[in-house]
Amino acid sequence: MAQETAGDRPASAAVLVIGDEILSGRTQDVNTSYIANYLAQIGVDLREARIVPDETEAIVEALNALRARYTYVFTTGGIGPTHDDITADAVARAFDVDIGEDPRAIALLRERFSEGELNPARRRMARIPKGAELIFNAISKAPGFWIGNVIVMAGVPMIMQNMMDVVGPRLAAGPPVLVETIEAYGVSEGAYAAGLEAIARGHDGVSVGSYPSFTSAGFRNQIVLRSRDAALLARATSAAQAMLASLSKENAR
Amino acid sequence: MAQETAGDRPASAAVLVIGDEILSGRTQDVNTSYIANYLAQIGVDLREARIVPDETEAIVEALNALRARYTYVFTTGGIGPTHDDITADAVARAFDVDIGEDPRAIALLRERFSEGELNPARRRMARIPKGAELIFNAISKAPGFWIGNVIVMAGVPMIMQNMMDVVGPRLAAGPPVLVETIEAYGVSEGAYAAGLEAIARGHDGVSVGSYPSFTSAGFRNQIVLRSRDAALLARATSAAQAMLASLSKENAR
């Protein structure tokens, strides 16, 4: 058995999407999927995501539940200048720390706004919980921040992605999760389910999923195998391909 | 003050998306957004969404938290024939009821599969918690189900939508949420934030949001007003338009 230390265990993460616009159906959330892909590539396990409305109590409760459980919590949304942008204050409340105008954040905003433009609404974007580090973004200049294990980012996807590029290199990365996808042409899920289960059970350390989608040509099934161990993943993938091939031959008989 | 009974309060809802494929970034969840729009149109408030992996404990815990809190919980994913499809068993565990092969569900599957095709894997799709009602779908025949206040649906979007059409007419609908969207051309969020906050405060019963997006031409801001009261919504929308017009005039000076 391989020696296991805390450092060997992959870091875990949750995403907390904050915004009425997602829950009303107005806006399709694409940030969770982006963060999920980003984290998979640097070997951090995304374990959960939640979407909550622009309400302080809902944000505080979700944040406290998630930050107690995972290595990192990434929030998106609610850090702009309007009255519905309450994330920074909610995060301060969750951590029970003071919040106020941060001179470093004001300095960043001055790169974009003249003194006359820097009105009270825009200055709200400089409200940062005490003890937080700022997360720079090149697009809007209004910073995100990092406090404890919580990383607070913008909701606008381009800005969030910009912030993720700032934060990413500093995360406790592990071996990336490697992925193999097999197209199960002409074999239905129900036909390969037993064989696939046996492969999943026989390859501990490989996560095996089966994903049907419905197209104009009928169902399209994909088998997806994921692991941090390249050799193990290769073995499991070969086994799945062999199992599918034997089923196809059986079907052809 | 208007008389308020339990029947006057809008029904609330949560979505629970079940699936490793969403958390790994492989698949973009589109079901939450579809359900959100569907519910908004029939006047049910979507209050929260969660995404959890294909793990019994995670599903049970999220389901029990959500079903205690909201009128309805809609789950998507994990009701197929493969080993990673564990939603039905997790729901039975959450409700602490037995689960077994449901003859009604077997009858539905027989519409699609011959006796020879109806292998143990496919029969798993007929595992339904005791006391649940089946939710028919015309595409795959494998049913979803409704138990207590939990509505269990497929993850494949077309099938989920089919199930939603079956379930929708039976939900406790309220007045639909009406929406007005104002394009804030040429006025930045920071410029209209104070005016918009005053309008939000002055129109109780209208939810007022401001949503920037970043396009090749720069920021595009939209103000979105939502209410169940058409007259109130019209007043708030007029006020927001007048506020924006006065700011544009000021800018032009």
PDB file of N, CA and C in Angstrom, chain A residues 4-74:
ATOM      1  N   GLU A   4       0.415   7.217   2.470  1.00  0.00           N
ATOM      2  CA  GLU A   4      -0.477   8.339   2.193  1.00  0.00           C
ATOM      3  C   GLU A   4      -0.341   9.403   3.275  1.00  0.00           C
ATOM      4  N   THR A   5      -0.038  10.612   2.869  1.00  0.00           N
ATOM      5  CA  THR A   5       0.005  11.725   3.807  1.00  0.00           C
ATOM      6  C   THR A   5      -1.080  12.707   3.387  1.00  0.00           C
ATOM      7  N   ALA A   6      -1.328  13.673   4.266  1.00  0.00           N
ATOM      8  CA  ALA A   6      -2.347  14.675   3.937  1.00  0.00           C
ATOM      9  C   ALA A   6      -1.996  15.343   2.613  1.00  0.00           C
ATOM     10  N   GLY A   7      -0.718  15.550   2.382  1.00  0.00           N
ATOM     11  CA  GLY A   7      -0.288  16.205   1.153  1.00  0.00           C
ATOM     12  C   GLY A   7      -0.559  15.383  -0.096  1.00  0.00           C
ATOM     13  N   ASP A   8      -0.715  14.073   0.077  1.00  0.00           N
ATOM     14  CA  ASP A   8      -0.971  13.212  -1.083  1.00  0.00           C
ATOM     15  C   ASP A   8      -2.431  13.248  -1.507  1.00  0.00           C
ATOM     16  N   ARG A   9      -3.285  13.570  -0.545  1.00  0.00           N
ATOM     17  CA  ARG A   9      -4.710  13.589  -0.895  1.00  0.00           C
ATOM     18  C   ARG A   9      -4.989  14.803  -1.770  1.00  0.00           C
ATOM     19  N   PRO A  10      -5.754  14.629  -2.817  1.00  0.00           N
ATOM     20  CA  PRO A  10      -6.012  15.775  -3.680  1.00  0.00           C
ATOM     21  C   PRO A  10      -6.829  16.837  -2.945  1.00  0.00           C
ATOM     22  N   ALA A  11      -6.559  18.081  -3.288  1.00  0.00           N
ATOM     23  CA  ALA A  11      -7.352  19.168  -2.728  1.00  0.00           C
ATOM     24  C   ALA A  11      -8.773  19.069  -3.277  1.00  0.00           C
ATOM     25  N   SER A  12      -9.742  19.484  -2.460  1.00  0.00           N
ATOM     26  CA  SER A  12     -11.146  19.454  -2.865  1.00  0.00           C
ATOM     27  C   SER A  12     -11.665  20.883  -3.022  1.00  0.00           C
ATOM     28  N   ALA A  13     -12.754  21.017  -3.718  1.00  0.00           N
ATOM     29  CA  ALA A  13     -13.283  22.366  -3.935  1.00  0.00           C
ATOM     30  C   ALA A  13     -14.796  22.343  -4.119  1.00  0.00           C
ATOM     31  N   ALA A  14     -15.399  23.492  -3.851  1.00  0.00           N
ATOM     32  CA  ALA A  14     -16.811  23.718  -4.167  1.00  0.00           C
ATOM     33  C   ALA A  14     -16.928  25.051  -4.896  1.00  0.00           C
ATOM     34  N   VAL A  15     -17.964  25.156  -5.705  1.00  0.00           N
ATOM     35  CA  VAL A  15     -18.292  26.425  -6.365  1.00  0.00           C
ATOM     36  C   VAL A  15     -19.591  26.938  -5.764  1.00  0.00           C
ATOM     37  N   LEU A  16     -19.626  28.229  -5.462  1.00  0.00           N
ATOM     38  CA  LEU A  16     -20.861  28.870  -4.997  1.00  0.00           C
ATOM     39  C   LEU A  16     -21.204  29.995  -5.970  1.00  0.00           C
ATOM     40  N   VAL A  17     -22.237  29.769  -6.746  1.00  0.00           N
ATOM     41  CA  VAL A  17     -22.686  30.762  -7.722  1.00  0.00           C
ATOM     42  C   VAL A  17     -23.733  31.632  -7.042  1.00  0.00           C
ATOM     43  N   ILE A  18     -23.529  32.935  -7.067  1.00  0.00           N
ATOM     44  CA  ILE A  18     -24.427  33.862  -6.373  1.00  0.00           C
ATOM     45  C   ILE A  18     -25.146  34.708  -7.404  1.00  0.00           C
ATOM     46  N   GLY A  19     -26.465  34.562  -7.493  1.00  0.00           N
ATOM     47  CA  GLY A  19     -27.147  35.421  -8.444  1.00  0.00           C
ATOM     48  C   GLY A  19     -28.567  35.025  -8.775  1.00  0.00           C
ATOM     49  N   ASP A  20     -29.491  35.965  -8.533  1.00  0.00           N
ATOM     50  CA  ASP A  20     -30.889  35.775  -8.924  1.00  0.00           C
ATOM     51  C   ASP A  20     -31.023  35.464 -10.410  1.00  0.00           C
ATOM     52  N   GLU A  21     -30.130  36.010 -11.223  1.00  0.00           N
ATOM     53  CA  GLU A  21     -30.278  35.880 -12.674  1.00  0.00           C
ATOM     54  C   GLU A  21     -30.113  34.434 -13.130  1.00  0.00           C
ATOM     55  N   ILE A  22     -29.401  33.638 -12.342  1.00  0.00           N
ATOM     56  CA  ILE A  22     -29.246  32.223 -12.695  1.00  0.00           C
ATOM     57  C   ILE A  22     -30.508  31.459 -12.279  1.00  0.00           C
ATOM     58  N   LEU A  23     -30.991  31.747 -11.069  1.00  0.00           N
ATOM     59  CA  LEU A  23     -32.158  31.024 -10.540  1.00  0.00           C
ATOM     60  C   LEU A  23     -33.464  31.421 -11.231  1.00  0.00           C
ATOM     61  N   SER A  24     -33.478  32.595 -11.843  1.00  0.00           N
ATOM     62  CA  SER A  24     -34.681  33.001 -12.583  1.00  0.00           C
ATOM     63  C   SER A  24     -34.670  32.425 -13.995  1.00  0.00           C
ATOM     64  N   GLY A  25     -33.567  31.828 -14.393  1.00  0.00           N
ATOM     65  CA  GLY A  25     -33.482  31.281 -15.741  1.00  0.00           C
ATOM     66  C   GLY A  25     -33.035  32.292 -16.776  1.00  0.00           C
ATOM     67  N   ARG A  26     -32.826  33.537 -16.353  1.00  0.00           N
ATOM     68  CA  ARG A  26     -32.416  34.563 -17.305  1.00  0.00           C
ATOM     69  C   ARG A  26     -31.049  34.261 -17.907  1.00  0.00           C
ATOM     70  N   THR A  27     -30.123  33.818 -17.056  1.00  0.00           N
ATOM     71  CA  THR A  27     -28.740  33.621 -17.466  1.00  0.00           C
ATOM     72  C   THR A  27     -28.346  32.166 -17.269  1.00  0.00           C
ATOM     73  N   GLN A  28     -27.751  31.585 -18.287  1.00  0.00           N
ATOM     74  CA  GLN A  28     -27.206  30.234 -18.168  1.00  0.00           C
ATOM     75  C   GLN A  28     -25.840  30.346 -17.477  1.00  0.00           C
ATOM     76  N   ASP A  29     -25.699  29.689 -16.328  1.00  0.00           N
ATOM     77  CA  ASP A  29     -24.402  29.674 -15.653  1.00  0.00           C
ATOM     78  C   ASP A  29     -23.395  28.895 -16.494  1.00  0.00           C
ATOM     79  N   VAL A  30     -22.292  29.525 -16.815  1.00  0.00           N
ATOM     80  CA  VAL A  30     -21.209  28.808 -17.501  1.00  0.00           C
ATOM     81  C   VAL A  30     -19.942  28.810 -16.647  1.00  0.00           C
ATOM     82  N   ASN A  31     -19.993  29.515 -15.519  1.00  0.00           N
ATOM     83  CA  ASN A  31     -18.790  29.611 -14.681  1.00  0.00           C
ATOM     84  C   ASN A  31     -18.461  28.279 -13.990  1.00  0.00           C
ATOM     85  N   THR A  32     -19.477  27.572 -13.537  1.00  0.00           N
ATOM     86  CA  THR A  32     -19.215  26.303 -12.848  1.00  0.00           C
ATOM     87  C   THR A  32     -18.466  25.337 -13.768  1.00  0.00           C
ATOM     88  N   SER A  33     -18.927  25.233 -14.986  1.00  0.00           N
ATOM     89  CA  SER A  33     -18.298  24.338 -15.951  1.00  0.00           C
ATOM     90  C   SER A  33     -16.853  24.770 -16.243  1.00  0.00           C
ATOM     91  N   TYR A  34     -16.640  26.074 -16.355  1.00  0.00           N
ATOM     92  CA  TYR A  34     -15.275  26.565 -16.600  1.00  0.00           C
ATOM     93  C   TYR A  34     -14.354  26.230 -15.422  1.00  0.00           C
ATOM     94  N   ILE A  35     -14.826  26.511 -14.227  1.00  0.00           N
ATOM     95  CA  ILE A  35     -14.012  26.234 -13.032  1.00  0.00           C
ATOM     96  C   ILE A  35     -13.777  24.727 -12.897  1.00  0.00           C
ATOM     97  N   ALA A  36     -14.809  23.939 -13.191  1.00  0.00           N
ATOM     98  CA  ALA A  36     -14.682  22.474 -13.120  1.00  0.00           C
ATOM     99  C   ALA A  36     -13.555  21.988 -14.029  1.00  0.00           C
ATOM    100  N   ASN A  37     -13.544  22.464 -15.253  1.00  0.00           N
ATOM    101  CA  ASN A  37     -12.498  22.062 -16.191  1.00  0.00           C
ATOM    102  C   ASN A  37     -11.128  22.549 -15.738  1.00  0.00           C
ATOM    103  N   TYR A  38     -11.082  23.765 -15.260  1.00  0.00           N
ATOM    104  CA  TYR A  38      -9.819  24.343 -14.798  1.00  0.00           C
ATOM    105  C   TYR A  38      -9.250  23.500 -13.654  1.00  0.00           C
ATOM    106  N   LEU A  39     -10.112  23.176 -12.693  1.00  0.00           N
ATOM    107  CA  LEU A  39      -9.654  22.423 -11.516  1.00  0.00           C
ATOM    108  C   LEU A  39      -9.238  20.999 -11.886  1.00  0.00           C
ATOM    109  N   ALA A  40      -9.984  20.371 -12.795  1.00  0.00           N
ATOM    110  CA  ALA A  40      -9.623  19.005 -13.208  1.00  0.00           C
ATOM    111  C   ALA A  40      -8.208  18.994 -13.791  1.00  0.00           C
ATOM    112  N   GLN A  41      -7.908  20.038 -14.540  1.00  0.00           N
ATOM    113  CA  GLN A  41      -6.583  20.082 -15.179  1.00  0.00           C
ATOM    114  C   GLN A  41      -5.450  20.279 -14.180  1.00  0.00           C
ATOM    115  N   ILE A  42      -5.730  20.918 -13.066  1.00  0.00           N
ATOM    116  CA  ILE A  42      -4.654  21.089 -12.080  1.00  0.00           C
ATOM    117  C   ILE A  42      -4.816  20.110 -10.917  1.00  0.00           C
ATOM    118  N   GLY A  43      -5.707  19.150 -11.077  1.00  0.00           N
ATOM    119  CA  GLY A  43      -5.774  18.065 -10.102  1.00  0.00           C
ATOM    120  C   GLY A  43      -6.484  18.405  -8.807  1.00  0.00           C
ATOM    121  N   VAL A  44      -7.375  19.401  -8.848  1.00  0.00           N
ATOM    122  CA  VAL A  44      -8.209  19.701  -7.675  1.00  0.00           C
ATOM    123  C   VAL A  44      -9.607  19.130  -7.947  1.00  0.00           C
ATOM    124  N   ASP A  45     -10.145  18.402  -6.967  1.00  0.00           N
ATOM    125  CA  ASP A  45     -11.455  17.743  -7.128  1.00  0.00           C
ATOM    126  C   ASP A  45     -12.602  18.700  -6.843  1.00  0.00           C
ATOM    127  N   LEU A  46     -13.394  19.023  -7.847  1.00  0.00           N
ATOM    128  CA  LEU A  46     -14.616  19.784  -7.580  1.00  0.00           C
ATOM    129  C   LEU A  46     -15.673  18.815  -7.063  1.00  0.00           C
ATOM    130  N   ARG A  47     -16.121  19.020  -5.832  1.00  0.00           N
ATOM    131  CA  ARG A  47     -17.000  18.051  -5.157  1.00  0.00           C
ATOM    132  C   ARG A  47     -18.451  18.503  -5.093  1.00  0.00           C
ATOM    133  N   GLU A  48     -18.699  19.773  -5.263  1.00  0.00           N
ATOM    134  CA  GLU A  48     -20.070  20.264  -5.089  1.00  0.00           C
ATOM    135  C   GLU A  48     -20.196  21.652  -5.691  1.00  0.00           C
ATOM    136  N   ALA A  49     -21.390  21.979  -6.133  1.00  0.00           N
ATOM    137  CA  ALA A  49     -21.667  23.357  -6.550  1.00  0.00           C
ATOM    138  C   ALA A  49     -23.042  23.747  -6.035  1.00  0.00           C
ATOM    139  N   ARG A  50     -23.171  25.007  -5.681  1.00  0.00           N
ATOM    140  CA  ARG A  50     -24.485  25.505  -5.259  1.00  0.00           C
ATOM    141  C   ARG A  50     -24.760  26.836  -5.937  1.00  0.00           C
ATOM    142  N   ILE A  51     -26.017  27.068  -6.201  1.00  0.00           N
ATOM    143  CA  ILE A  51     -26.460  28.363  -6.707  1.00  0.00           C
ATOM    144  C   ILE A  51     -27.433  28.943  -5.698  1.00  0.00           C
ATOM    145  N   VAL A  52     -27.159  30.159  -5.239  1.00  0.00           N
ATOM    146  CA  VAL A  52     -28.040  30.806  -4.262  1.00  0.00           C
ATOM    147  C   VAL A  52     -28.416  32.194  -4.766  1.00  0.00           C
ATOM    148  N   PRO A  53     -29.534  32.739  -4.254  1.00  0.00           N
ATOM    149  CA  PRO A  53     -29.955  34.067  -4.701  1.00  0.00           C
ATOM    150  C   PRO A  53     -29.119  35.177  -4.053  1.00  0.00           C
ATOM    151  N   ASP A  54     -29.357  36.403  -4.493  1.00  0.00           N
ATOM    152  CA  ASP A  54     -28.677  37.576  -3.929  1.00  0.00           C
ATOM    153  C   ASP A  54     -29.288  37.916  -2.573  1.00  0.00           C
ATOM    154  N   GLU A  55     -29.120  37.048  -1.608  1.00  0.00           N
ATOM    155  CA  GLU A  55     -29.665  37.280  -0.265  1.00  0.00           C
ATOM    156  C   GLU A  55     -28.597  36.913   0.749  1.00  0.00           C
ATOM    157  N   THR A  56     -28.344  37.837   1.669  1.00  0.00           N
ATOM    158  CA  THR A  56     -27.238  37.676   2.602  1.00  0.00           C
ATOM    159  C   THR A  56     -27.308  36.362   3.363  1.00  0.00           C
ATOM    160  N   GLU A  57     -28.470  36.053   3.925  1.00  0.00           N
ATOM    161  CA  GLU A  57     -28.570  34.841   4.748  1.00  0.00           C
ATOM    162  C   GLU A  57     -28.240  33.589   3.935  1.00  0.00           C
ATOM    163  N   ALA A  58     -28.757  33.538   2.716  1.00  0.00           N
ATOM    164  CA  ALA A  58     -28.524  32.356   1.862  1.00  0.00           C
ATOM    165  C   ALA A  58     -27.045  32.219   1.523  1.00  0.00           C
ATOM    166  N   ILE A  59     -26.400  33.341   1.250  1.00  0.00           N
ATOM    167  CA  ILE A  59     -24.972  33.301   0.898  1.00  0.00           C
ATOM    168  C   ILE A  59     -24.148  32.872   2.103  1.00  0.00           C
ATOM    169  N   VAL A  60     -24.420  33.483   3.255  1.00  0.00           N
ATOM    170  CA  VAL A  60     -23.648  33.180   4.470  1.00  0.00           C
ATOM    171  C   VAL A  60     -23.780  31.705   4.838  1.00  0.00           C
ATOM    172  N   GLU A  61     -24.983  31.208   4.789  1.00  0.00           N
ATOM    173  CA  GLU A  61     -25.206  29.818   5.187  1.00  0.00           C
ATOM    174  C   GLU A  61     -24.494  28.843   4.251  1.00  0.00           C
ATOM    175  N   ALA A  62     -24.641  29.077   2.955  1.00  0.00           N
ATOM    176  CA  ALA A  62     -23.988  28.176   1.988  1.00  0.00           C
ATOM    177  C   ALA A  62     -22.473  28.271   2.116  1.00  0.00           C
ATOM    178  N   LEU A  63     -21.980  29.477   2.264  1.00  0.00           N
ATOM    179  CA  LEU A  63     -20.528  29.674   2.350  1.00  0.00           C
ATOM    180  C   LEU A  63     -19.945  28.982   3.577  1.00  0.00           C
ATOM    181  N   ASN A  64     -20.629  29.129   4.690  1.00  0.00           N
ATOM    182  CA  ASN A  64     -20.106  28.494   5.913  1.00  0.00           C
ATOM    183  C   ASN A  64     -20.165  26.967   5.832  1.00  0.00           C
ATOM    184  N   ALA A  65     -21.209  26.456   5.190  1.00  0.00           N
ATOM    185  CA  ALA A  65     -21.288  24.995   5.020  1.00  0.00           C
ATOM    186  C   ALA A  65     -20.156  24.504   4.121  1.00  0.00           C
ATOM    187  N   LEU A  66     -19.924  25.212   3.043  1.00  0.00           N
ATOM    188  CA  LEU A  66     -18.951  24.733   2.050  1.00  0.00           C
ATOM    189  C   LEU A  66     -17.510  24.947   2.512  1.00  0.00           C
ATOM    190  N   ARG A  67     -17.223  26.065   3.146  1.00  0.00           N
ATOM    191  CA  ARG A  67     -15.825  26.340   3.494  1.00  0.00           C
ATOM    192  C   ARG A  67     -15.339  25.442   4.621  1.00  0.00           C
ATOM    193  N   ALA A  68     -16.295  24.917   5.406  1.00  0.00           N
ATOM    194  CA  ALA A  68     -15.916  23.987   6.476  1.00  0.00           C
ATOM    195  C   ALA A  68     -15.580  22.616   5.898  1.00  0.00           C
ATOM    196  N   ARG A  69     -16.026  22.355   4.693  1.00  0.00           N
ATOM    197  CA  ARG A  69     -15.964  21.000   4.168  1.00  0.00           C
ATOM    198  C   ARG A  69     -14.889  20.779   3.109  1.00  0.00           C
ATOM    199  N   TYR A  70     -14.545  21.831   2.366  1.00  0.00           N
ATOM    200  CA  TYR A  70     -13.657  21.652   1.216  1.00  0.00           C
ATOM    201  C   TYR A  70     -12.390  22.509   1.357  1.00  0.00           C
ATOM    202  N   THR A  71     -11.352  22.084   0.624  1.00  0.00           N
ATOM    203  CA  THR A  71     -10.098  22.837   0.651  1.00  0.00           C
ATOM    204  C   THR A  71     -10.305  24.269   0.163  1.00  0.00           C
ATOM    205  N   TYR A  72     -11.056  24.407  -0.928  1.00  0.00           N
ATOM    206  CA  TYR A  72     -11.310  25.731  -1.499  1.00  0.00           C
ATOM    207  C   TYR A  72     -12.789  25.916  -1.803  1.00  0.00           C
ATOM    208  N   VAL A  73     -13.242  27.156  -1.674  1.00  0.00           N
ATOM    209  CA  VAL A  73     -14.571  27.519  -2.173  1.00  0.00           C
ATOM    210  C   VAL A  73     -14.392  28.685  -3.142  1.00  0.00           C
ATOM    211  N   PHE A  74     -14.899  28.523  -4.344  1.00  0.00           N
ATOM    212  CA  PHE A  74     -14.843  29.582  -5.351  1.00  0.00           C
ATOM    213  C   PHE A  74     -16.227  30.184  -5.491  1.00  0.00           C
TER     214      PHE A  74
END
